Amino acid sequence: MKRRQFIATLASATAATALAKAKAVASPLIGIQVAGHSLLDEGMERCLDTIQATCHANAIFLYSHSYYAAHGRAPELYADHGVPIRDERMRKITRVWLRHHPEAFKNSSLTMPEPTDEYGDRDLFAETVEACKKRGLKFYARILEPDTSKLTGRVANFEPAMSVGLDGKISAQPCRNNPQWMAWWDAIVSDTMKSYPLDGFQWGAERMGPLSSVLWRGAIPFCFCEHCETRAKREGINAARARQGFGELHGFITKLHAGVAVPSDGVFTNVMRLLMKFPEVLAWDYQWRAALEEQGQRVFKLVKAERQSAHVGRHFDHQNTSWDAIFLAQWSYADVAPFADFIKPILYHDILAPRLANQLAELKRGPLAELSLPQSLELFYSLRGYDSKLQPKIDELNVRGMDPEYVGIETRRIVDVVQGRCSVVPGIGVDVPNTALEAPNGGKRPSDQIALRAVIKNAFAAGAGGILISREYDEMRLESLKTIGETLKELGQV
Ligand SMILES: [Zn+2]
């Protein structure tokens, strides 16, 4: 399909779905994210009983494919739900929770082997459809786009569909301009919707663009595959200049990380100078985002083609809702809204604090070298409109969560931007574990119950169309689930 024709098709799909979208905004969506193994480890009926009796969720969000998900957590990060906790580090659990039609994948070289891992013999989606129907619960598929590390050993022949780094090697994430990748992803969406009577499909890609990857982590810039170069040519971007600019920027950040003396005219000044000298770097980064959004437009169209009434949800991860100023600048939620019935921004108030500590430290090693960490934190609070008197100080980021105003402010921001064109359903973080990667004192971070009540109230006061109880049911303590249920009752939302 030619690009113009594709866009015209999308436009007509958008117009045709106006009614379905209005319906999505009308009633509060109280979703809870559950992993497939939880339903089977705890038992379907027992697990759904627990959910309905505590937090009063009206929708189950179950991974269709859990390639990219919380895996390998220590047993102490699980919550006690009254059933024995099994150490997932010792298990090889399936990553596919439904049955596909192999012919749906005929246009892609990527192949999924027959499921042989634990629970691979179950069609959990069929079981969940029946269980939810009996209870009047809605059932949404959820999926996070997998990357190189999550596909390794699980999906055959994925390598040619991955991004190519400036060094010519396979990069960490798939290339969304690669026809093999697009065909595989589109087949997953279509076939999932075709095969089960789902109420909706929520998708996300927890990714940094090439420019953020360089500035934060000094990662090798990407994607310089033939398909991205063709796209750049079509958009009038000089690929050779983009390569040169990314190469110089990467070299500069790499030197900073290695502790090589900083230039006398300043780190920030030199980063800006490279971006001005090579505006192709910004253009390349923007095309990365544009390809991601085109994927979102295809998801919307594919889901609606299978079931007009099904809701399309767009998951935005923590990096992209909260601290990646480049991602936030690239594309407005207003441009996403036509292709989503609801936007689910991750707004996990507790875990944001240690995550911020980690992010600010990374920037300190790179483009924000001239700012002290307290200055950098203050700048972040100011840019986002938070009250620094309420929020944690730099030395508190690893010991207390963000003030609940965070959830209200960020929800309100998106509600204001999308202007009713889609619903906003913030992801509320419940007992989300910290990991050693994010802070030296990683581990369980039980939610403070007063703050948990406050974030839910703030979300609805800001115009949320519901909440998504996150991130995984198996981490949520019963006390927290009950607090959520009580708060929703108090608010008249259930
Ligand atoms: Zn590419």
PDB file of N, CA and C in Angstrom, residues 251-291:
ATOM      1  N   GLY A 251      30.757   9.604  20.027  1.00  0.00           N
ATOM      2  CA  GLY A 251      32.162   9.686  20.424  1.00  0.00           C
ATOM      3  C   GLY A 251      32.357  10.650  21.583  1.00  0.00           C
ATOM      4  N   PHE A 252      31.652  11.757  21.536  1.00  0.00           N
ATOM      5  CA  PHE A 252      31.757  12.771  22.599  1.00  0.00           C
ATOM      6  C   PHE A 252      31.246  12.215  23.940  1.00  0.00           C
ATOM      7  N   ILE A 253      30.064  11.586  23.906  1.00  0.00           N
ATOM      8  CA  ILE A 253      29.491  11.039  25.151  1.00  0.00           C
ATOM      9  C   ILE A 253      30.366   9.899  25.677  1.00  0.00           C
ATOM     10  N   THR A 254      30.877   9.086  24.787  1.00  0.00           N
ATOM     11  CA  THR A 254      31.733   7.977  25.203  1.00  0.00           C
ATOM     12  C   THR A 254      32.977   8.497  25.930  1.00  0.00           C
ATOM     13  N   LYS A 255      33.527   9.588  25.426  1.00  0.00           N
ATOM     14  CA  LYS A 255      34.705  10.181  26.087  1.00  0.00           C
ATOM     15  C   LYS A 255      34.340  10.696  27.483  1.00  0.00           C
ATOM     16  N   LEU A 256      33.170  11.318  27.582  1.00  0.00           N
ATOM     17  CA  LEU A 256      32.739  11.801  28.903  1.00  0.00           C
ATOM     18  C   LEU A 256      32.622  10.636  29.878  1.00  0.00           C
ATOM     19  N   HIS A 257      32.002   9.535  29.407  1.00  0.00           N
ATOM     20  CA  HIS A 257      31.835   8.364  30.272  1.00  0.00           C
ATOM     21  C   HIS A 257      33.183   7.789  30.694  1.00  0.00           C
ATOM     22  N   ALA A 258      34.154   7.940  29.831  1.00  0.00           N
ATOM     23  CA  ALA A 258      35.495   7.394  30.132  1.00  0.00           C
ATOM     24  C   ALA A 258      36.296   8.346  31.020  1.00  0.00           C
ATOM     25  N   GLY A 259      35.695   9.489  31.334  1.00  0.00           N
ATOM     26  CA  GLY A 259      36.370  10.428  32.231  1.00  0.00           C
ATOM     27  C   GLY A 259      37.415  11.284  31.540  1.00  0.00           C
ATOM     28  N   VAL A 260      37.370  11.340  30.226  1.00  0.00           N
ATOM     29  CA  VAL A 260      38.301  12.205  29.501  1.00  0.00           C
ATOM     30  C   VAL A 260      37.928  13.659  29.797  1.00  0.00           C
ATOM     31  N   ALA A 261      38.920  14.511  29.921  1.00  0.00           N
ATOM     32  CA  ALA A 261      38.701  15.908  30.328  1.00  0.00           C
ATOM     33  C   ALA A 261      37.622  16.583  29.483  1.00  0.00           C
ATOM     34  N   VAL A 262      36.741  17.341  30.153  1.00  0.00           N
ATOM     35  CA  VAL A 262      35.646  17.996  29.437  1.00  0.00           C
ATOM     36  C   VAL A 262      36.175  19.240  28.723  1.00  0.00           C
ATOM     37  N   PRO A 263      35.557  19.617  27.608  1.00  0.00           N
ATOM     38  CA  PRO A 263      36.016  20.806  26.878  1.00  0.00           C
ATOM     39  C   PRO A 263      35.797  22.066  27.707  1.00  0.00           C
ATOM     40  N   SER A 264      36.683  23.026  27.515  1.00  0.00           N
ATOM     41  CA  SER A 264      36.616  24.229  28.351  1.00  0.00           C
ATOM     42  C   SER A 264      35.363  25.051  28.065  1.00  0.00           C
ATOM     43  N   ASP A 265      34.778  24.894  26.877  1.00  0.00           N
ATOM     44  CA  ASP A 265      33.548  25.650  26.621  1.00  0.00           C
ATOM     45  C   ASP A 265      32.298  24.868  27.008  1.00  0.00           C
ATOM     46  N   GLY A 266      32.429  23.775  27.726  1.00  0.00           N
ATOM     47  CA  GLY A 266      31.288  23.153  28.374  1.00  0.00           C
ATOM     48  C   GLY A 266      30.701  21.950  27.655  1.00  0.00           C
ATOM     49  N   VAL A 267      30.195  21.014  28.463  1.00  0.00           N
ATOM     50  CA  VAL A 267      29.601  19.786  27.922  1.00  0.00           C
ATOM     51  C   VAL A 267      28.280  20.097  27.215  1.00  0.00           C
ATOM     52  N   PHE A 268      27.399  20.804  27.912  1.00  0.00           N
ATOM     53  CA  PHE A 268      26.079  21.075  27.343  1.00  0.00           C
ATOM     54  C   PHE A 268      26.224  21.858  26.038  1.00  0.00           C
ATOM     55  N   THR A 269      27.118  22.842  26.049  1.00  0.00           N
ATOM     56  CA  THR A 269      27.347  23.661  24.850  1.00  0.00           C
ATOM     57  C   THR A 269      27.807  22.796  23.685  1.00  0.00           C
ATOM     58  N   ASN A 270      28.678  21.837  23.960  1.00  0.00           N
ATOM     59  CA  ASN A 270      29.172  20.984  22.880  1.00  0.00           C
ATOM     60  C   ASN A 270      28.115  20.027  22.349  1.00  0.00           C
ATOM     61  N   VAL A 271      27.250  19.542  23.262  1.00  0.00           N
ATOM     62  CA  VAL A 271      26.148  18.686  22.802  1.00  0.00           C
ATOM     63  C   VAL A 271      25.238  19.498  21.872  1.00  0.00           C
ATOM     64  N   MET A 272      24.891  20.703  22.300  1.00  0.00           N
ATOM     65  CA  MET A 272      24.016  21.549  21.486  1.00  0.00           C
ATOM     66  C   MET A 272      24.679  21.899  20.153  1.00  0.00           C
ATOM     67  N   ARG A 273      25.971  22.136  20.196  1.00  0.00           N
ATOM     68  CA  ARG A 273      26.690  22.502  18.970  1.00  0.00           C
ATOM     69  C   ARG A 273      26.619  21.366  17.948  1.00  0.00           C
ATOM     70  N   LEU A 274      26.771  20.128  18.447  1.00  0.00           N
ATOM     71  CA  LEU A 274      26.703  18.986  17.520  1.00  0.00           C
ATOM     72  C   LEU A 274      25.305  18.854  16.914  1.00  0.00           C
ATOM     73  N   LEU A 275      24.270  19.134  17.732  1.00  0.00           N
ATOM     74  CA  LEU A 275      22.901  19.035  17.202  1.00  0.00           C
ATOM     75  C   LEU A 275      22.632  20.124  16.172  1.00  0.00           C
ATOM     76  N   MET A 276      23.272  21.275  16.358  1.00  0.00           N
ATOM     77  CA  MET A 276      23.092  22.353  15.372  1.00  0.00           C
ATOM     78  C   MET A 276      23.901  22.083  14.104  1.00  0.00           C
ATOM     79  N   LYS A 277      25.077  21.525  14.311  1.00  0.00           N
ATOM     80  CA  LYS A 277      25.925  21.212  13.156  1.00  0.00           C
ATOM     81  C   LYS A 277      25.316  20.080  12.325  1.00  0.00           C
ATOM     82  N   PHE A 278      24.660  19.146  13.044  1.00  0.00           N
ATOM     83  CA  PHE A 278      24.064  17.991  12.353  1.00  0.00           C
ATOM     84  C   PHE A 278      22.568  17.888  12.699  1.00  0.00           C
ATOM     85  N   PRO A 279      21.749  18.782  12.134  1.00  0.00           N
ATOM     86  CA  PRO A 279      20.307  18.669  12.422  1.00  0.00           C
ATOM     87  C   PRO A 279      19.735  17.339  11.918  1.00  0.00           C
ATOM     88  N   GLU A 280      20.484  16.655  11.067  1.00  0.00           N
ATOM     89  CA  GLU A 280      20.036  15.329  10.593  1.00  0.00           C
ATOM     90  C   GLU A 280      19.876  14.346  11.747  1.00  0.00           C
ATOM     91  N   VAL A 281      20.624  14.587  12.847  1.00  0.00           N
ATOM     92  CA  VAL A 281      20.480  13.703  14.025  1.00  0.00           C
ATOM     93  C   VAL A 281      19.068  13.830  14.580  1.00  0.00           C
ATOM     94  N   LEU A 282      18.589  15.056  14.717  1.00  0.00           N
ATOM     95  CA  LEU A 282      17.226  15.275  15.215  1.00  0.00           C
ATOM     96  C   LEU A 282      16.201  14.707  14.236  1.00  0.00           C
ATOM     97  N   ALA A 283      16.450  14.916  12.956  1.00  0.00           N
ATOM     98  CA  ALA A 283      15.510  14.414  11.945  1.00  0.00           C
ATOM     99  C   ALA A 283      15.447  12.886  11.984  1.00  0.00           C
ATOM    100  N   TRP A 284      16.604  12.253  12.187  1.00  0.00           N
ATOM    101  CA  TRP A 284      16.663  10.780  12.251  1.00  0.00           C
ATOM    102  C   TRP A 284      15.875  10.288  13.463  1.00  0.00           C
ATOM    103  N   ASP A 285      16.076  10.957  14.571  1.00  0.00           N
ATOM    104  CA  ASP A 285      15.389  10.575  15.805  1.00  0.00           C
ATOM    105  C   ASP A 285      13.864  10.744  15.648  1.00  0.00           C
ATOM    106  N   TYR A 286      13.484  11.801  14.980  1.00  0.00           N
ATOM    107  CA  TYR A 286      12.052  12.048  14.773  1.00  0.00           C
ATOM    108  C   TYR A 286      11.434  10.949  13.908  1.00  0.00           C
ATOM    109  N   GLN A 287      12.170  10.492  12.922  1.00  0.00           N
ATOM    110  CA  GLN A 287      11.654   9.412  12.068  1.00  0.00           C
ATOM    111  C   GLN A 287      11.506   8.106  12.843  1.00  0.00           C
ATOM    112  N   TRP A 288      12.394   7.885  13.802  1.00  0.00           N
ATOM    113  CA  TRP A 288      12.238   6.707  14.680  1.00  0.00           C
ATOM    114  C   TRP A 288      10.872   6.768  15.365  1.00  0.00           C
ATOM    115  N   ARG A 289      10.547   7.956  15.890  1.00  0.00           N
ATOM    116  CA  ARG A 289       9.263   8.113  16.579  1.00  0.00           C
ATOM    117  C   ARG A 289       8.088   8.009  15.595  1.00  0.00           C
ATOM    118  N   ALA A 290       8.269   8.599  14.430  1.00  0.00           N
ATOM    119  CA  ALA A 290       7.191   8.560  13.446  1.00  0.00           C
ATOM    120  C   ALA A 290       6.867   7.110  13.070  1.00  0.00           C
ATOM    121  N   ALA A 291       7.895   6.279  12.939  1.00  0.00           N
ATOM    122  CA  ALA A 291       7.663   4.871  12.597  1.00  0.00           C
ATOM    123  C   ALA A 291       6.932   4.155  13.732  1.00  0.00           C
TER     124      ALA A 291
END
